[in-house]
């Protein structure tokens, strides 16, 4: 598990740095796809086969030369075996030294056993936290979907292959559902025909990119690695990149001449949060 935590964290940092260095130099779709490597590593908790690029291999190689080049102190050198005359007058090595060495090394498993309670407590806290976050994510989505189903009304949207509904009390248009995803619109999205077209294209691009599935996998990674702040950072950045990749695809389809109109629609769809009571 240590190797999994270290390598996944190092991969998140590497992707975040690449994202910063190549921002504006590569397509948004490719930038978003880089997070797939992080997702794949987080979903494979067992150690990967050793490779020259492994972080753990680098750490092991960095520690070997220092240990190999430092000579052992004279006090740590093994003492020569005592020589005692044998029955026939020949000198034989005293077997007391190996026996004492065996007795000293016999206590090593005791230290290992002392760590078991701490490991069990750590595993218990980890599993409990994963269960809490997993139930929280699942429950929030189930409650949200239930509210939308109670207030939604079918909306006839020509040219859209997904089911489209009009929902009251929704902060902004969204794509919801895994097995049967649907587009949910707000009354604000119906104010203009161009705005409606932009919103439907945006949510349809999310569907073609598989973002409704990636969102579930992103939540699973957060539930498993709730203790790692880098995983939360990766979730925030990957979600932002999913929106940028979707906007890039919509503009490519609409044409550069409609970039300003599409941007104005996005600004109009931004939900203004009410101050807490």
Coordinates of C-alpha atoms in Angstrom, one line a residue:
X1 CA 0.0 0.0 0.0
X2 CA 2.9 2.4 0.7
X3 CA 4.2 1.9 -2.9
X4 CA 0.7 2.6 -4.3
X5 CA 0.2 5.7 -2.2
X6 CA 3.7 7.1 -3.1
X7 CA 3.5 6.4 -6.8
X8 CA -0.1 7.7 -7.2
X9 CA 0.8 10.9 -5.4
X10 CA 3.9 11.4 -7.5
X11 CA 1.9 10.8 -10.7
X12 CA -0.7 13.4 -9.6
X13 CA 2.1 16.0 -9.0
X14 CA 3.7 15.1 -12.4
X15 CA 0.4 15.6 -14.3
X16 CA -0.4 18.8 -12.5
X17 CA 3.1 20.2 -13.5
X18 CA 2.6 19.0 -17.1
X19 CA -0.8 20.6 -17.1
X20 CA 0.8 23.9 -16.0
X21 CA 3.7 23.8 -18.4
X22 CA 1.7 22.8 -21.5
X23 CA -1.3 24.9 -20.9
X24 CA -2.4 26.5 -24.1
X25 CA 0.1 24.4 -26.1
X26 CA -1.8 21.1 -26.3
X27 CA -5.5 20.5 -26.8
X28 CA -7.9 20.6 -23.9
X29 CA -9.0 17.0 -24.7
X30 CA -5.4 15.7 -24.4
X31 CA -4.9 17.7 -21.2
X32 CA -8.0 16.1 -19.8
X33 CA -6.9 12.6 -20.9
X34 CA -3.7 12.9 -18.8
X35 CA -5.9 12.4 -15.7
X36 CA -6.8 9.0 -17.0
X37 CA -3.4 7.8 -16.0
X38 CA -4.0 9.0 -12.5
X39 CA -7.4 7.4 -12.4
X40 CA -5.9 4.1 -13.6
X41 CA -3.2 4.1 -11.0
X42 CA -5.7 4.9 -8.2
X43 CA -7.9 2.1 -9.2
X44 CA -5.0 -0.5 -9.2
X45 CA -4.0 -0.7 -5.5
X46 CA -1.5 -3.5 -5.9
X47 CA 2.2 -2.9 -6.7
X48 CA 3.0 -2.7 -10.4
X49 CA 5.9 -4.6 -11.9
X50 CA 9.3 -2.9 -11.3
X51 CA 10.4 -0.4 -14.0
X52 CA 13.3 2.0 -14.4
X53 CA 10.8 4.9 -14.0
X54 CA 9.4 3.7 -10.7
X55 CA 9.6 6.2 -7.9
X56 CA 10.3 3.4 -5.4
X57 CA 13.1 2.0 -7.5
X58 CA 14.7 5.5 -7.6
X59 CA 14.4 5.7 -3.8
X60 CA 16.0 2.2 -3.4
X61 CA 18.9 3.0 -5.8
X62 CA 19.5 6.3 -4.0
X63 CA 19.9 4.5 -0.7
X64 CA 22.1 1.7 -1.8
X65 CA 25.4 3.6 -2.6
X66 CA 25.4 5.4 0.7
X67 CA 25.0 2.2 2.6
X68 CA 27.6 0.3 0.5
X69 CA 30.3 2.9 0.7
X70 CA 30.3 3.5 4.5
X71 CA 32.6 1.0 6.2
X72 CA 31.2 -0.7 9.3
X73 CA 32.8 0.4 12.6
X74 CA 35.1 -2.0 14.3
X75 CA 32.7 -2.4 17.1
X76 CA 30.1 -3.7 14.7
X77 CA 32.4 -6.3 13.0
X78 CA 31.6 -9.9 13.9
X79 CA 33.9 -11.2 16.6
X80 CA 36.1 -14.1 15.6
X81 CA 35.0 -17.5 16.8
X82 CA 36.8 -18.6 20.0
X83 CA 39.3 -21.4 19.4
X84 CA 39.3 -24.2 21.8
X85 CA 41.3 -27.5 21.8
X86 CA 39.3 -30.5 20.7
X87 CA 39.3 -34.0 22.1
X88 CA 42.1 -35.0 19.8
X89 CA 44.2 -32.0 20.6
X90 CA 43.2 -30.1 17.4
X91 CA 41.8 -26.6 17.8
X92 CA 38.1 -26.2 16.9
X93 CA 35.9 -23.1 16.7
X94 CA 33.7 -22.5 19.7
X95 CA 30.0 -22.8 18.8
X96 CA 28.9 -20.4 21.5
X97 CA 29.1 -17.3 19.3
X98 CA 26.6 -18.6 16.6
X99 CA 24.3 -19.7 19.4
X100 CA 24.3 -16.2 21.0
X101 CA 23.7 -14.6 17.5
X102 CA 20.7 -16.9 17.0
X103 CA 19.2 -15.9 20.4
X104 CA 19.6 -12.2 19.5
X105 CA 17.9 -12.5 16.1
X106 CA 15.1 -14.6 17.6
X107 CA 13.6 -11.4 19.1
X108 CA 13.1 -9.7 15.6
X109 CA 9.6 -11.0 15.0
X110 CA 8.5 -9.5 18.3
X111 CA 9.0 -6.0 16.9
X112 CA 6.9 -6.9 13.8
X113 CA 4.1 -8.2 16.0
X114 CA 4.1 -5.0 18.0
X115 CA 3.2 -3.1 14.8
X116 CA 0.1 -5.2 14.1
X117 CA -2.3 -3.4 16.4
X118 CA -1.3 0.0 14.9
X119 CA -1.8 -1.4 11.4
X120 CA -5.2 -2.7 12.3
X121 CA -6.3 0.6 13.8
X122 CA -5.0 2.4 10.6
X123 CA -6.9 -0.1 8.4
X124 CA -10.1 0.4 10.4
X125 CA -9.9 4.2 10.3
X126 CA -9.3 4.0 6.5
X127 CA -12.2 1.7 5.9
X128 CA -14.5 3.7 8.1
X129 CA -13.6 6.9 6.3
X130 CA -14.1 5.3 2.9
X131 CA -17.5 4.0 3.9
X132 CA -18.6 7.4 5.2
X133 CA -17.4 9.3 2.1
X134 CA -18.8 6.6 -0.2
X135 CA -22.2 6.7 1.4
X136 CA -22.1 10.5 1.4
X137 CA -21.4 10.7 -2.3
X138 CA -23.9 8.1 -3.2
X139 CA -26.6 9.5 -0.9
X140 CA -26.2 13.0 -2.2
X141 CA -26.6 11.9 -5.8
X142 CA -29.6 9.7 -5.1
X143 CA -31.3 12.5 -3.2
X144 CA -30.5 15.0 -6.0
X145 CA -31.8 12.6 -8.7
X146 CA -35.0 11.9 -6.7
X147 CA -35.8 15.6 -6.4
X148 CA -35.3 16.1 -10.1
X149 CA -37.6 13.2 -11.0
X150 CA -40.4 14.7 -8.9
X151 CA -40.2 18.1 -10.6
X152 CA -39.0 17.3 -14.1
X153 CA -41.1 17.7 -17.2
X154 CA -40.2 16.3 -20.6
X155 CA -39.0 18.9 -23.1
X156 CA -39.1 18.4 -26.9
X157 CA -35.6 19.1 -28.1
X158 CA -35.1 18.3 -31.7
X159 CA -31.8 16.9 -32.8
X160 CA -30.8 15.8 -29.3
X161 CA -30.4 12.0 -28.9
X162 CA -30.6 12.1 -25.1
X163 CA -33.8 12.6 -23.1
X164 CA -34.3 16.2 -22.2
X165 CA -36.2 17.5 -19.2
X166 CA -37.1 20.9 -17.7
X167 CA -36.5 21.0 -14.0
X168 CA -37.5 23.7 -11.5
X169 CA -35.1 24.7 -8.7
X170 CA -32.0 23.5 -10.6
X171 CA -29.0 25.8 -10.2
X172 CA -27.7 25.2 -13.8
X173 CA -28.2 22.7 -16.7
X174 CA -26.6 19.4 -16.1
X175 CA -26.2 15.8 -17.4
X176 CA -27.4 13.3 -14.8
X177 CA -27.5 9.5 -14.8
X178 CA -25.1 6.6 -15.6
X179 CA -27.1 3.9 -17.3
X180 CA -29.7 6.2 -18.7
X181 CA -28.3 9.7 -18.7
X182 CA -30.5 12.7 -19.4
X183 CA -30.1 16.4 -19.9
X184 CA -31.8 18.7 -17.4
X185 CA -32.5 22.3 -18.4
X186 CA -33.4 25.4 -16.3
X187 CA -35.9 28.0 -17.4
X188 CA -33.0 30.4 -17.9
X189 CA -31.7 28.1 -20.7
X190 CA -35.0 28.6 -22.7
X191 CA -34.7 32.4 -22.9
X192 CA -33.1 32.3 -26.4
X193 CA -32.9 29.7 -29.2
X194 CA -29.1 30.1 -29.5
X195 CA -28.7 29.7 -25.7
X196 CA -30.7 26.5 -25.8
X197 CA -28.6 25.2 -28.7
X198 CA -25.4 26.0 -26.8
X199 CA -26.5 24.3 -23.6
X200 CA -27.7 21.1 -25.4
X201 CA -24.4 20.9 -27.4
X202 CA -22.4 21.4 -24.1
X203 CA -24.2 18.6 -22.3
X204 CA -24.1 16.3 -25.3
X205 CA -20.4 16.7 -25.5
X206 CA -20.2 15.7 -21.8
X207 CA -22.1 12.5 -22.8
X208 CA -19.8 11.8 -25.7
X209 CA -16.7 12.3 -23.5
X210 CA -18.1 9.8 -21.0
X211 CA -18.0 12.4 -18.2
X212 CA -21.1 10.9 -16.5
X213 CA -19.0 7.7 -16.0
X214 CA -15.8 9.5 -15.1
X215 CA -17.7 11.4 -12.4
X216 CA -18.6 8.1 -10.7
X217 CA -15.0 6.8 -10.9
X218 CA -13.8 10.2 -9.6
X219 CA -16.1 9.8 -6.6
X220 CA -14.9 6.3 -6.0
X221 CA -11.3 7.4 -5.9
X222 CA -12.1 10.2 -3.5
X223 CA -13.9 7.7 -1.2
X224 CA -11.0 5.3 -1.2
X225 CA -8.3 8.0 -0.9
X226 CA -10.2 10.5 1.2
X227 CA -7.1 11.0 3.4
X228 CA -4.9 12.1 0.5
X229 CA -5.2 15.9 -0.3
X230 CA -3.5 15.3 -3.6
X231 CA -6.4 13.1 -4.8
X232 CA -8.8 15.9 -3.9
X233 CA -6.6 18.3 -5.9
X234 CA -6.6 15.9 -8.9
X235 CA -10.4 15.6 -8.7
X236 CA -10.8 19.4 -8.8
X237 CA -8.3 19.9 -11.7
X238 CA -9.7 17.0 -13.7
X239 CA -13.3 18.3 -13.4
X240 CA -12.1 21.7 -14.5
X241 CA -10.3 20.1 -17.5
X242 CA -13.5 18.2 -18.4
X243 CA -15.3 21.5 -18.7
X244 CA -12.5 23.0 -20.8
X245 CA -12.4 20.0 -23.1
X246 CA -16.2 20.2 -23.5
X247 CA -16.1 23.9 -24.3
X248 CA -13.3 23.3 -26.9
X249 CA -15.4 20.6 -28.6
X250 CA -18.5 22.8 -28.7
X251 CA -16.5 25.8 -30.2
X252 CA -15.0 23.4 -32.8
X253 CA -18.5 22.4 -33.8
X254 CA -20.0 25.9 -33.8
X255 CA -17.1 27.6 -35.4
X256 CA -14.7 30.3 -34.2
X257 CA -17.2 33.0 -35.3
X258 CA -19.6 31.9 -32.6
X259 CA -17.1 31.8 -29.8
X260 CA -18.3 35.0 -28.3
X261 CA -21.9 34.0 -28.4
X262 CA -21.2 30.7 -26.7
X263 CA -19.1 32.4 -24.0
X264 CA -22.0 34.8 -23.3
X265 CA -24.3 31.8 -22.9
X266 CA -21.9 30.2 -20.4
X267 CA -21.8 33.4 -18.4
X268 CA -25.6 33.6 -18.3
X269 CA -25.8 30.0 -17.1
X270 CA -23.5 30.6 -14.1
X271 CA -25.5 30.0 -11.0
X272 CA -25.4 32.8 -8.4
X273 CA -25.2 31.2 -4.9
X274 CA -27.5 32.7 -2.3
X275 CA -25.8 33.7 1.0
X276 CA -26.4 31.3 3.9
X277 CA -29.2 32.1 6.2

